[in-house]
Coordinates of C-alpha atoms in Angstrom, one line a residue:
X74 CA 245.8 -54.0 -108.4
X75 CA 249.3 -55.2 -107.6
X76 CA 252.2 -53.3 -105.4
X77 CA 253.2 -49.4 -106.1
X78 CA 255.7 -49.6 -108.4
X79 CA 259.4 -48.5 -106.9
X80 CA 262.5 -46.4 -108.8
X81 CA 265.6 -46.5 -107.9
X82 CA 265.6 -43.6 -106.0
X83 CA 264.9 -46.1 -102.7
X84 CA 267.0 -48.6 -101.5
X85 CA 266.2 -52.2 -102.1
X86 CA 267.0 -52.9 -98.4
X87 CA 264.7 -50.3 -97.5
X88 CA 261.6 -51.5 -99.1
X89 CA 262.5 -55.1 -97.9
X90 CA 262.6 -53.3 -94.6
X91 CA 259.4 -51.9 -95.2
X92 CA 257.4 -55.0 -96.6
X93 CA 258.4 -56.6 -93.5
X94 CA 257.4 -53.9 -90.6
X95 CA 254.0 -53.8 -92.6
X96 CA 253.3 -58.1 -92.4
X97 CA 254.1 -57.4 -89.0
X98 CA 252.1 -55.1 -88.0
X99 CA 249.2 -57.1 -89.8
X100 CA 249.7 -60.4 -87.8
X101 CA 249.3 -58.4 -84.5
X102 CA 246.5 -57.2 -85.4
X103 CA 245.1 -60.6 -86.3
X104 CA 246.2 -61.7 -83.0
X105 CA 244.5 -59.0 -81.2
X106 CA 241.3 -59.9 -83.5
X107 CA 241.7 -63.2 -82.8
X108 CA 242.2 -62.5 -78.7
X109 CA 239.0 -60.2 -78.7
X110 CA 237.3 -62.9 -80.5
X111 CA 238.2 -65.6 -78.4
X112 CA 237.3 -63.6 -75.3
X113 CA 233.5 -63.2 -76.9
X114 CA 233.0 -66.7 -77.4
X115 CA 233.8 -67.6 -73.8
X116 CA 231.7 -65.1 -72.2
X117 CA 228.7 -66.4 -75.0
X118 CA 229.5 -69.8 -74.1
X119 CA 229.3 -68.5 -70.2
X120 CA 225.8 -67.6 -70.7
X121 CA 224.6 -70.4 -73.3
X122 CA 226.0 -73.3 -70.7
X123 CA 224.2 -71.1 -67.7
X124 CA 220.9 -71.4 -69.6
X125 CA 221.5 -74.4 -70.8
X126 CA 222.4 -76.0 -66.9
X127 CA 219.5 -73.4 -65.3
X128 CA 223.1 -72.5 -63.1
X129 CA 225.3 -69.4 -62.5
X130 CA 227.7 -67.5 -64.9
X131 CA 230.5 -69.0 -62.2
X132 CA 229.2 -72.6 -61.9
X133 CA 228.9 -72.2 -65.9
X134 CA 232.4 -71.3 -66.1
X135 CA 233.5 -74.1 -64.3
X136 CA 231.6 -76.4 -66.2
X137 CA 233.5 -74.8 -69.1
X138 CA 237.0 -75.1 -67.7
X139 CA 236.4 -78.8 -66.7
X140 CA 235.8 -79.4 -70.3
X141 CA 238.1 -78.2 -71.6
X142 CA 240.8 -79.5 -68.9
X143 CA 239.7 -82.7 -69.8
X144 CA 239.7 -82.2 -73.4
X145 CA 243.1 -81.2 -73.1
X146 CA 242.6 -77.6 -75.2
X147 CA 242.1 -74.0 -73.6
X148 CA 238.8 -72.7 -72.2
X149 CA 238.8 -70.3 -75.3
X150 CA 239.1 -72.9 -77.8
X151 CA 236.7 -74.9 -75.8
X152 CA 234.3 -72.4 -75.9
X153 CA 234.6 -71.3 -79.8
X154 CA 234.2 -74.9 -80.6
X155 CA 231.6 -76.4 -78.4
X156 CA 229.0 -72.6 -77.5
X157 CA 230.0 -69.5 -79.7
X158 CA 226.7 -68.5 -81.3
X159 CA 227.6 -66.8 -84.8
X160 CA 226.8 -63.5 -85.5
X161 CA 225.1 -62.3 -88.3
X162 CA 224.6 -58.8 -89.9
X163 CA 225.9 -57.6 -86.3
X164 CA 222.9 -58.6 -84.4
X165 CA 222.6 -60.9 -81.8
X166 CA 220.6 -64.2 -82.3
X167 CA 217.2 -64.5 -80.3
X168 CA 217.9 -66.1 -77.0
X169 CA 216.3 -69.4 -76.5
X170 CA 213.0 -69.1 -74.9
X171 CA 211.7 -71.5 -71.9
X172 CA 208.1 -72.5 -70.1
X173 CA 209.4 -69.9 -67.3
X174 CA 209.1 -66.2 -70.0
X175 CA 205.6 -67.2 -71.0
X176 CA 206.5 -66.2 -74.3
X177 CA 208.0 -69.7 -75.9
X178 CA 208.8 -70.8 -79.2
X179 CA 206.7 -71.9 -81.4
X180 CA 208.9 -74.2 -83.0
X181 CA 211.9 -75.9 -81.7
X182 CA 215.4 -74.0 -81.5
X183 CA 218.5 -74.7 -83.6
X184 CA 220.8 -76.3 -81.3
X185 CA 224.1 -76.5 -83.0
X186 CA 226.9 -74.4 -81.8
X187 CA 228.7 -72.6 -84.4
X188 CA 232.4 -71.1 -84.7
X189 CA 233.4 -67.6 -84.7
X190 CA 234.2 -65.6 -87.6
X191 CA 238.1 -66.0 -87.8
X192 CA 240.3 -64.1 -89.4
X193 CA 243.3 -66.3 -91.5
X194 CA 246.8 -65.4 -90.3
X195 CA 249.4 -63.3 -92.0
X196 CA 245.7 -61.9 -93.5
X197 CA 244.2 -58.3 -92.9
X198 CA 240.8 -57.2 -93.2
X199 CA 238.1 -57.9 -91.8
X200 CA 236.8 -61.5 -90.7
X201 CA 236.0 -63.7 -93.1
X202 CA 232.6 -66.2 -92.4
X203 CA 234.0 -69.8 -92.4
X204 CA 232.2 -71.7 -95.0
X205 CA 229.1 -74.3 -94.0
X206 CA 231.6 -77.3 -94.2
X207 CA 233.9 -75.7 -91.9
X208 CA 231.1 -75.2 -89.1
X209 CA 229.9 -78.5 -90.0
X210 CA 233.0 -80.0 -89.0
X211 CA 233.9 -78.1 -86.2
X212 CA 230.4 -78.7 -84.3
X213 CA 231.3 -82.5 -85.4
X214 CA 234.8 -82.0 -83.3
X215 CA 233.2 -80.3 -80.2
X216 CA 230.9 -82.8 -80.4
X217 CA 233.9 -85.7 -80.1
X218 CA 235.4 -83.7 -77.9
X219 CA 233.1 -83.2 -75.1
X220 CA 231.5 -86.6 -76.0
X221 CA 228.1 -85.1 -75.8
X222 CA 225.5 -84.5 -78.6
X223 CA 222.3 -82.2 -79.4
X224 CA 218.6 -83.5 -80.0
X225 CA 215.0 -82.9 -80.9
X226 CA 211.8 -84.1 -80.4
X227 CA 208.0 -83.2 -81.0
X228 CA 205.8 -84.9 -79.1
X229 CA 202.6 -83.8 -81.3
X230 CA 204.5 -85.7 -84.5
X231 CA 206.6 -87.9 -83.2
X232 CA 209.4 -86.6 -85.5
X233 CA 213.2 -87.3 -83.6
X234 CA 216.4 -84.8 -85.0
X235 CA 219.8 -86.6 -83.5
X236 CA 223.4 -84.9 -84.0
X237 CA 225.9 -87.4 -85.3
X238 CA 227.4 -88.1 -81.5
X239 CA 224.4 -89.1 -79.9
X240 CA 224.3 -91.8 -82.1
X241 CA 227.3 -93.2 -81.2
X242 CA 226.7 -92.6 -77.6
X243 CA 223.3 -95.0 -77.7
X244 CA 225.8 -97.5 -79.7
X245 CA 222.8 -96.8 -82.1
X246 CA 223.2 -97.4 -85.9
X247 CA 222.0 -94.4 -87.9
X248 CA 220.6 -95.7 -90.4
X249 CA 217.7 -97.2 -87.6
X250 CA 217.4 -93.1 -86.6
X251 CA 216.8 -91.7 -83.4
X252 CA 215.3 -92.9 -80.9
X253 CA 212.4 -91.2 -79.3
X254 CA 212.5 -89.5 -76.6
X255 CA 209.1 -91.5 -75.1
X256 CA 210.9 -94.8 -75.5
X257 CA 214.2 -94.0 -73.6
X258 CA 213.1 -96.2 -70.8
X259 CA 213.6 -99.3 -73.6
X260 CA 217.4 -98.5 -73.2
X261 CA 218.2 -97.6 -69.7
X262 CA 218.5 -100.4 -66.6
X263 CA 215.7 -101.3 -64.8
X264 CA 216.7 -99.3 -61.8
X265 CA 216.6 -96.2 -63.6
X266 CA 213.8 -96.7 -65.3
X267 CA 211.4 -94.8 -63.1
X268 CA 213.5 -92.5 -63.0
X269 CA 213.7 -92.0 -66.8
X270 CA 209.6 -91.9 -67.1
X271 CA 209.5 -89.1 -64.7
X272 CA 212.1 -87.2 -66.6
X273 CA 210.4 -87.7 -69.7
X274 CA 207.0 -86.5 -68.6
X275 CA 208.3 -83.5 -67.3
X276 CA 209.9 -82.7 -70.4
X277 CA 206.9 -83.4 -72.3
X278 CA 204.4 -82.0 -70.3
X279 CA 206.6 -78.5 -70.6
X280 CA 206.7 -77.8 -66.8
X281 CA 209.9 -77.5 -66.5
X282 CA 213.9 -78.4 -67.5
X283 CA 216.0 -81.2 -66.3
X284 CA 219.1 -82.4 -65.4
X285 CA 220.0 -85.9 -64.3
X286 CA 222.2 -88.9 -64.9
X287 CA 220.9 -92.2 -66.0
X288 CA 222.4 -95.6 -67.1
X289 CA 222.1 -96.8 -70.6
X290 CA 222.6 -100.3 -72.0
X291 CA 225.2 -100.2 -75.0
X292 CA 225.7 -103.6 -76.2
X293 CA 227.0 -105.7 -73.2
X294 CA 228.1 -102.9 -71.0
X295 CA 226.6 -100.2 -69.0
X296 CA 227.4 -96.2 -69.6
X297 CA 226.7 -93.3 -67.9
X298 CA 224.4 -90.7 -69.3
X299 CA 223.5 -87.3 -68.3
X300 CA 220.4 -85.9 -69.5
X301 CA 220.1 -82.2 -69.9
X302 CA 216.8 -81.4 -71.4
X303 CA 214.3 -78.4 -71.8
X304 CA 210.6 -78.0 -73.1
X305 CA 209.8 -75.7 -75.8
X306 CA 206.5 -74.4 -75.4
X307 CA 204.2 -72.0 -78.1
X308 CA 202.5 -68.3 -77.2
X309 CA 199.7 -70.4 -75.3
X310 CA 202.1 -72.3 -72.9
X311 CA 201.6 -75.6 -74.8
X312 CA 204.6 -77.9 -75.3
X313 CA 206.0 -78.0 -78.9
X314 CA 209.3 -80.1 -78.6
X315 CA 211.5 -81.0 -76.3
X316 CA 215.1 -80.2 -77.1
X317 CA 218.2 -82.5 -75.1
X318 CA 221.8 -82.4 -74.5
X319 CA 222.7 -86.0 -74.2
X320 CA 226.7 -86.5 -72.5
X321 CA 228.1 -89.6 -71.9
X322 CA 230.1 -89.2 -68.9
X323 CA 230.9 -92.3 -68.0
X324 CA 234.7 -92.1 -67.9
X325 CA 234.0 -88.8 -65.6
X326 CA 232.4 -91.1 -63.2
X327 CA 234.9 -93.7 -63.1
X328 CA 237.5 -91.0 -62.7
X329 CA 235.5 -90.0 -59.6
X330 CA 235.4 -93.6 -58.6
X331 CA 239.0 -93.9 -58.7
X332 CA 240.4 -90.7 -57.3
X333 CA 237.8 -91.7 -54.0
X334 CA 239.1 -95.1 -53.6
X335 CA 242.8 -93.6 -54.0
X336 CA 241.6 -91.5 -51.3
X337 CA 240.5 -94.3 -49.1
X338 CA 243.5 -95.7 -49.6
X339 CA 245.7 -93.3 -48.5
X340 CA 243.5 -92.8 -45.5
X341 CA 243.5 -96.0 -44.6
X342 CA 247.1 -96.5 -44.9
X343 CA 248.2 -93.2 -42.6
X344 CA 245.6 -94.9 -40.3
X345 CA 247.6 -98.8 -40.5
X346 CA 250.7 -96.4 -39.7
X347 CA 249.4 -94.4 -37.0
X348 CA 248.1 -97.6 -35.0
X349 CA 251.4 -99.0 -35.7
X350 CA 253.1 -96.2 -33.8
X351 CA 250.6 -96.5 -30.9
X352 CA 250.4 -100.7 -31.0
X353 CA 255.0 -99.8 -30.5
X354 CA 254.9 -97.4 -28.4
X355 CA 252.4 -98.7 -25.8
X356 CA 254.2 -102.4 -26.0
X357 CA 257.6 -100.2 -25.6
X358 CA 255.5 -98.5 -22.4
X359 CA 254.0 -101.8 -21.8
X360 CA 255.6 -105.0 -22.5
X361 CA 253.9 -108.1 -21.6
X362 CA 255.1 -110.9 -20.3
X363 CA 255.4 -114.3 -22.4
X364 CA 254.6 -116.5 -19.3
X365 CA 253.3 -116.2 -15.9
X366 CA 254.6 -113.8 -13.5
X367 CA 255.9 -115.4 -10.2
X368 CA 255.3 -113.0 -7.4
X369 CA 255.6 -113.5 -3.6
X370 CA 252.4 -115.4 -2.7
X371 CA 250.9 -115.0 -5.8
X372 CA 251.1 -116.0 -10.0
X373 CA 250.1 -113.8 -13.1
X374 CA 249.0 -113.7 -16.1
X375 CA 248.0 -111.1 -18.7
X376 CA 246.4 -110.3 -21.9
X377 CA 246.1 -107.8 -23.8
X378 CA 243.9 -107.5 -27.0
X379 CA 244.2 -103.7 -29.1
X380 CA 241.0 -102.8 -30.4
X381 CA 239.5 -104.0 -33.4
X382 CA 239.2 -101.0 -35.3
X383 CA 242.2 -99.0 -36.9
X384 CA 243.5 -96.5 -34.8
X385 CA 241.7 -97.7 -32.0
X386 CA 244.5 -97.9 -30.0
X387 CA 243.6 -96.9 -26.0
X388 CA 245.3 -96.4 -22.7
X389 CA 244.3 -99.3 -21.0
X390 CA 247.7 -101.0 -18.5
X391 CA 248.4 -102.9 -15.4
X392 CA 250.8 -103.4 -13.1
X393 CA 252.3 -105.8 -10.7
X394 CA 255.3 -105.2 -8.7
X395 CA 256.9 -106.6 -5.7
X396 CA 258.1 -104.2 -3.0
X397 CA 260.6 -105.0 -0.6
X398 CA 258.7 -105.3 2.9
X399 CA 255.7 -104.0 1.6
X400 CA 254.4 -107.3 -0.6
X401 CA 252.7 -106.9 -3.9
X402 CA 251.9 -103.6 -5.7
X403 CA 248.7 -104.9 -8.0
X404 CA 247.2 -101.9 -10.6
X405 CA 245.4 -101.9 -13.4
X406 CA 243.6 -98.7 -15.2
X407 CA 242.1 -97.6 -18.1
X408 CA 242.9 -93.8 -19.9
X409 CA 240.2 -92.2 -21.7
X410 CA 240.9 -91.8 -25.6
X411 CA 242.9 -93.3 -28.3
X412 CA 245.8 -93.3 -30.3
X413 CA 249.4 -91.6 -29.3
X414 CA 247.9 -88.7 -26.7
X415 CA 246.3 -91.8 -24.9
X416 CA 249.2 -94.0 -25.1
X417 CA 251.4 -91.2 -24.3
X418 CA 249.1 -90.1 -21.0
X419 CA 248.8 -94.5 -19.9
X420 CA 252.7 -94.0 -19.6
X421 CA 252.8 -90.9 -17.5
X422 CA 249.7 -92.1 -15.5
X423 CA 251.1 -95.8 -14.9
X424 CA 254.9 -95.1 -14.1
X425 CA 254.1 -91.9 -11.8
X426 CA 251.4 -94.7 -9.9
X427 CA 254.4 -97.2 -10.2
X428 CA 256.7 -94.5 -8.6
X429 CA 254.6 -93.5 -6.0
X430 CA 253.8 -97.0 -4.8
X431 CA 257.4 -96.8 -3.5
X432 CA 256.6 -94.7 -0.4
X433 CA 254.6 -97.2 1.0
X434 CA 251.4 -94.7 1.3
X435 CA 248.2 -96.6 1.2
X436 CA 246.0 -97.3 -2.2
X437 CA 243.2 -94.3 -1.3
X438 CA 246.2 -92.3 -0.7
X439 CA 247.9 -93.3 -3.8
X440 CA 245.0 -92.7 -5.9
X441 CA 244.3 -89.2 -4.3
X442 CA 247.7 -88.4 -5.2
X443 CA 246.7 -89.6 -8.9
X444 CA 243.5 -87.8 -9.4
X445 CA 245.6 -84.3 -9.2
X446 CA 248.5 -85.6 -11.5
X447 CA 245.6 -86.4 -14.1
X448 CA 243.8 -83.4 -13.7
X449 CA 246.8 -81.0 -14.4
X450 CA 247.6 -83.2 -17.8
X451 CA 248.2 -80.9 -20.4
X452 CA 244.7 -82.6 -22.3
X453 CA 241.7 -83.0 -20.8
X454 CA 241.8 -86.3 -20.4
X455 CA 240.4 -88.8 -17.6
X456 CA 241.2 -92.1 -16.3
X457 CA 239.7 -95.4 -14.0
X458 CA 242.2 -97.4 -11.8
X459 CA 242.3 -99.6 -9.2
X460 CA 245.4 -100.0 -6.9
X461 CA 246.0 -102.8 -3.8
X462 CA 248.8 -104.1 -1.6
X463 CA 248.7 -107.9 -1.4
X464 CA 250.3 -109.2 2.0
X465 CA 251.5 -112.8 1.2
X466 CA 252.3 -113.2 4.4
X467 CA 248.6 -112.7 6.0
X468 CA 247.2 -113.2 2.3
X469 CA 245.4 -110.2 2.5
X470 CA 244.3 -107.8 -0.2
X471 CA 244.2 -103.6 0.5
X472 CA 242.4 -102.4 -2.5
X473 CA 240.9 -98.7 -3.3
X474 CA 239.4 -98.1 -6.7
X475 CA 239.0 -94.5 -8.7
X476 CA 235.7 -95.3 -11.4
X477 CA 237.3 -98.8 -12.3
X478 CA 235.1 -101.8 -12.4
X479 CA 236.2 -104.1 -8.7
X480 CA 238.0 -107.3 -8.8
X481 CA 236.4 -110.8 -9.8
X482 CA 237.1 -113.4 -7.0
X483 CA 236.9 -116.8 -8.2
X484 CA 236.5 -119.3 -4.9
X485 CA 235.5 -123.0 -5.3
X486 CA 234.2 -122.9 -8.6
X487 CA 232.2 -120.0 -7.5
X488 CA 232.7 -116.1 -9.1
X489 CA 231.4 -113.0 -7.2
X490 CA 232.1 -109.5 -7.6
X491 CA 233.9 -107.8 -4.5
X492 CA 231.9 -104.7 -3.0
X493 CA 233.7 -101.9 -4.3
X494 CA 234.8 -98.9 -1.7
X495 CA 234.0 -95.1 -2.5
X496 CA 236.0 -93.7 -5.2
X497 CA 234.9 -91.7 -8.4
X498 CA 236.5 -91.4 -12.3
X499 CA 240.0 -89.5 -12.0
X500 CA 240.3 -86.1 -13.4
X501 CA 236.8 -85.2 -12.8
X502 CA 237.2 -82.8 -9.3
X503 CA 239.8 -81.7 -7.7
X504 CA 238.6 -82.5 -4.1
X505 CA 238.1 -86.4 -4.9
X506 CA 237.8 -88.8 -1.8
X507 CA 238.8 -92.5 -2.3
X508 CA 237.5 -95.3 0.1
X509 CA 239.8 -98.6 0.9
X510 CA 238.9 -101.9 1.5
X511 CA 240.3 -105.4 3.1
X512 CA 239.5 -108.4 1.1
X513 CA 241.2 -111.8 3.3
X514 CA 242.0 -114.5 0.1
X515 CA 242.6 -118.0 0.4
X516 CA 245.0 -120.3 -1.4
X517 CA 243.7 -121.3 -4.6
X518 CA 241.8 -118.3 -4.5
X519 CA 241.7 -116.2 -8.2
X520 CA 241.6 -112.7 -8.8
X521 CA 240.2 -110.9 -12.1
X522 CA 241.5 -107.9 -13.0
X523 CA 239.8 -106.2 -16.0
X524 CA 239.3 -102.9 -18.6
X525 CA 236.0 -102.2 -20.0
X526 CA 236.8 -103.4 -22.8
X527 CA 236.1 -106.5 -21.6
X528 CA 232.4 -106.3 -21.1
X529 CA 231.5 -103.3 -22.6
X530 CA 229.9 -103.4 -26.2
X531 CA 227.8 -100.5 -27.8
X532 CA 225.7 -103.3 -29.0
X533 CA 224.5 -104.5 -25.6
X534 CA 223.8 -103.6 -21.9
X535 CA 227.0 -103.3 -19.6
X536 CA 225.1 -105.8 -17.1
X537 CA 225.0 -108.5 -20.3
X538 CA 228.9 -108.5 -20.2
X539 CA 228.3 -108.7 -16.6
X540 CA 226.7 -111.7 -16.6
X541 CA 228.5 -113.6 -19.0
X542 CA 231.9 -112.7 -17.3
X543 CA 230.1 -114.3 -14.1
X544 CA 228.8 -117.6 -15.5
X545 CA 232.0 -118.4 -17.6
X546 CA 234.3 -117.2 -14.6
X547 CA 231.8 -119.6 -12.7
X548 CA 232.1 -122.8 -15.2
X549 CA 235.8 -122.7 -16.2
X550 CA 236.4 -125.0 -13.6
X551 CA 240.6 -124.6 -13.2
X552 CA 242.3 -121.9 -11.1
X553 CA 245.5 -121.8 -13.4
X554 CA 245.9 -118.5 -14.6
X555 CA 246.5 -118.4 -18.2
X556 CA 243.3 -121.0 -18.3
X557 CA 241.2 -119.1 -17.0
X558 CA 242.1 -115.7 -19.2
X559 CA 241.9 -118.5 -22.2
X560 CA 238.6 -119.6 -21.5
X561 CA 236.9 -116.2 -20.4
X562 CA 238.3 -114.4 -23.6
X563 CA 237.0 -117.1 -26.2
X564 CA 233.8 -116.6 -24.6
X565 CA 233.7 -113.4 -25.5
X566 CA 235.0 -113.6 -29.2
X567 CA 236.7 -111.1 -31.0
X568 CA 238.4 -107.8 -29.6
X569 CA 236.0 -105.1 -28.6
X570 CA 236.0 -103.4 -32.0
X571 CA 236.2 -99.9 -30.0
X572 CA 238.2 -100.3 -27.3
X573 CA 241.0 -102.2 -25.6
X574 CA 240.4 -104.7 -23.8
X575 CA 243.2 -105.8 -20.5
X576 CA 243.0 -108.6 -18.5
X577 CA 244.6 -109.8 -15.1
X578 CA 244.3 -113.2 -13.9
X579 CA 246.0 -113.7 -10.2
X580 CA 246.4 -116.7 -8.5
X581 CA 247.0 -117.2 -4.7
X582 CA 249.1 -119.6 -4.0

């Protein structure tokens, strides 16, 4: 039957007008069709990958938007193409059965996908059923697309079903067929092999399903499989085939593999920049000196060695200063911590110690007067130092010491560690008491001053570092200062990989 006929009793724009308002109204309602359709196939595809991955309806969702992110389409194209189940005569298809219902199939499942009915644009009525080609080829394109492929087995025959991917994900010709699921170990690397065998005998004994990657041998390179399998088992509970999902998910991985190693990267690089600000601002703090320091009675020399790990950077710093009518100020300390907050807290400890050397008070004093600056930092934070006053004219040292390891005296080719006086960690109490002790030198005498770093080592026992500073200190047979930090710091090789490590060598002269 073809259109009504029309007299002339109706304008031509009219029916124009008309003709046009009616092809209108027909593609919306295709498009609603098609939305209502496309909105079934992701909530069937929701539940098929759900089963399919024994997950949730979310984490089966996800798995769908990954897909199709990666695939570059929209989840509901994703879904008609790779997991909408066709309808047929209304009814919904019999849901796959597994070992866990008791109930199994007696004979293995179809596992193609198939499209949705669709309904041609600019078309009304009701859906038409795409013809067997067209399913064909769009099972063929979510196959491509999602680089994955469907599989059967029966153990009790032997007989192998492949879809067309799988094939080209083995890098296996099809004329050879499939390849059975018994003999996958034959394609996988030797590490994975057990693997693979225990896999398989789950599958076939029907206990349960599985989901695992593997690595396959194609040709000369290595790819990625996962294996997504699940036992088909008869009214009696015994296994009747095996059925697979076979993805090659190899560029997935190295996806992963890159994105971490960009990661690492970046960490590693805002860590190289953050030491960098610490490494400036503690030599802005703490500037060494490029030669010996000539003091009254006395010559210096320092080093100073950051930690060998990134970001390592400490508090450690010293101090040497000479005071009119009051001889040497000699410090050294040590903050707890790294990076800026310690840097930033080494400043405040050492220049409030430097200013308060000024008033002349003695070291037990001067530390007393520390321990309360440290504990009302803003962080909890504490510190070790050890401050003296060295006399050149009597050649006397006045030392006291707050949890900082005592002074080295070097004396005719002889090292020995000077009895420290009372004095505990600053920061810890409030009510701290610090002892003081008189140490007469000699001329040619050579003082130690030293961090933890120095000795300490997670590695080893703190008396070990003892030790060797001792015998080295004991055999480097020169009093010159900047010999003597050479030779004890090659002893003990490279930086303390978690700490700083500062060193004072003083010579009396």
């Amino acid at each position: 039957m073809g259109f009504p006929h029309t007299t002339g009793d109706t304008p031509q724009e009219q029916q124009a007008g008309t003709s046009e308002a009616t092809v209108e109204q027909l593609r919306a309602e295709n498009e609603q069709l098609r939305d209502r359709l496309r909105t079934a196939a992701v909530e069937q595809a929701k539940g098929a990958l759900a089963e399919r991955l024994r997950c949730g309806v979310d984490a089966a969702y996800t798995h769908l938007l990954q897909i199709a992110r990666d695939s570059g389409i929209s989840p509901q194209d994703a879904a008609s193409l790779m997991f909408a189940t066709e309808q047929r005569d209304g009814e919904s298809p019999p849901a796959p059965r597994s070992p866990a219902d008791g109930t199994g199939d007696t004979a293995p499942a179809a596992v193609a996908p198939c499209p949705p009915e669709t309904v041609p644009p600019g078309r009304s009525g009701p859906p038409s059923r795409p013809a067997p080609d067209d399913r064909l080829d769009q099972f063929q394109h979510a196959q491509r697309l999602g680089n994955l492929g469907c599989g059967v087995w029966e153990p009790a025959t032997g007989t192998s079903h492949w879809s067309d991917q799988v094939y080209v994900i083995f890098g296996r010709d099809p004329a050879d067929g499939p390849l059975p699921l018994d003999r996958l170990a034959a394609v996988v690397v030797p590490e994975d092999v057990p693997l693979t065998a225990h896999l398989v005998s789950t599958l076939v004994d029907g206990r349960e399903a599985v989901d695992s990657e593997i690595h396959i041998r194609r040709g000369a390179e290595t790819r990625e499989l996962r294996l997504i399998g699940e036992p088909v088992v008869d009214g009696a509970g015994r296994p009747v085939a095996v059925r697979c999902v076979y993805q090659d998910v190899t560029g997935w991985r190295r996806g992963e593999r890159a994105l971490t190693a960009s990661r690492r990267q970046l960490e590693q690089l805002r860590v190289d920049e953050e030491r960098r600000h610490a490494i400036d601002m503690q030599r802005s703090i703490l500037p060494l000196p490029p030669r010996v320091i000539d003091k009254p009675g006395l010559r210096a020399a320092v080093r100073y060695l950051p930690a060998g790990i990134l970001a390592r950077v400490g508090g450690d710093w010293y101090e040497t200063s000479a005071i009119d009518g009051e001889g040497v100020f000699l410090a050294i300390g040590d903050v707890s911590g790294h990076g800026r907050n310690a840097a930033a807290a080494m400043a405040r400890l050492r220049n409030g110690l430097s200013g308060l050397a000024f008033t002349g008070a003695s070291p037990d004093r001067l530390l007393a007067w520390l321990n309360r600056l440290t504990l009302h930092w803003p962080t909890s934070l504490t510190a070790t130092a050890l401050a003296g006053r060295f006399d050149p004219e009597t050649r006397t040292l006045t030392w006291a010491q707050g949890g900082h390891f005592p002074p080295l005296l070097i004396r005719d080719g002889k090292a020995t560690t000077l009895d420290p006086p009372e004095g505990m960690l600053l920061g810890a109490v409030e009510d701290a008491e610090f002892g003081v002790a008189t140490t007469p030198l000699e001329s040619g005498d050579l003082l130690l001053l030293y961090t933890d770093g120095l000795i300490e080592r997670r590695d080893r026992d703190l008396q070990v570092g003892l030790d060797l500073l001792l015998r080295v200190a004991s055999t480097v047979g020169s009093n010159d200062p900047e010999t003597v930090l050479d030779r004890v710091l090659s002893a003990f090789g490279a930086p303390n990989p978690n700490d700083d490590t500062c060193v004072v060598a003083i010579q009396i002269v």
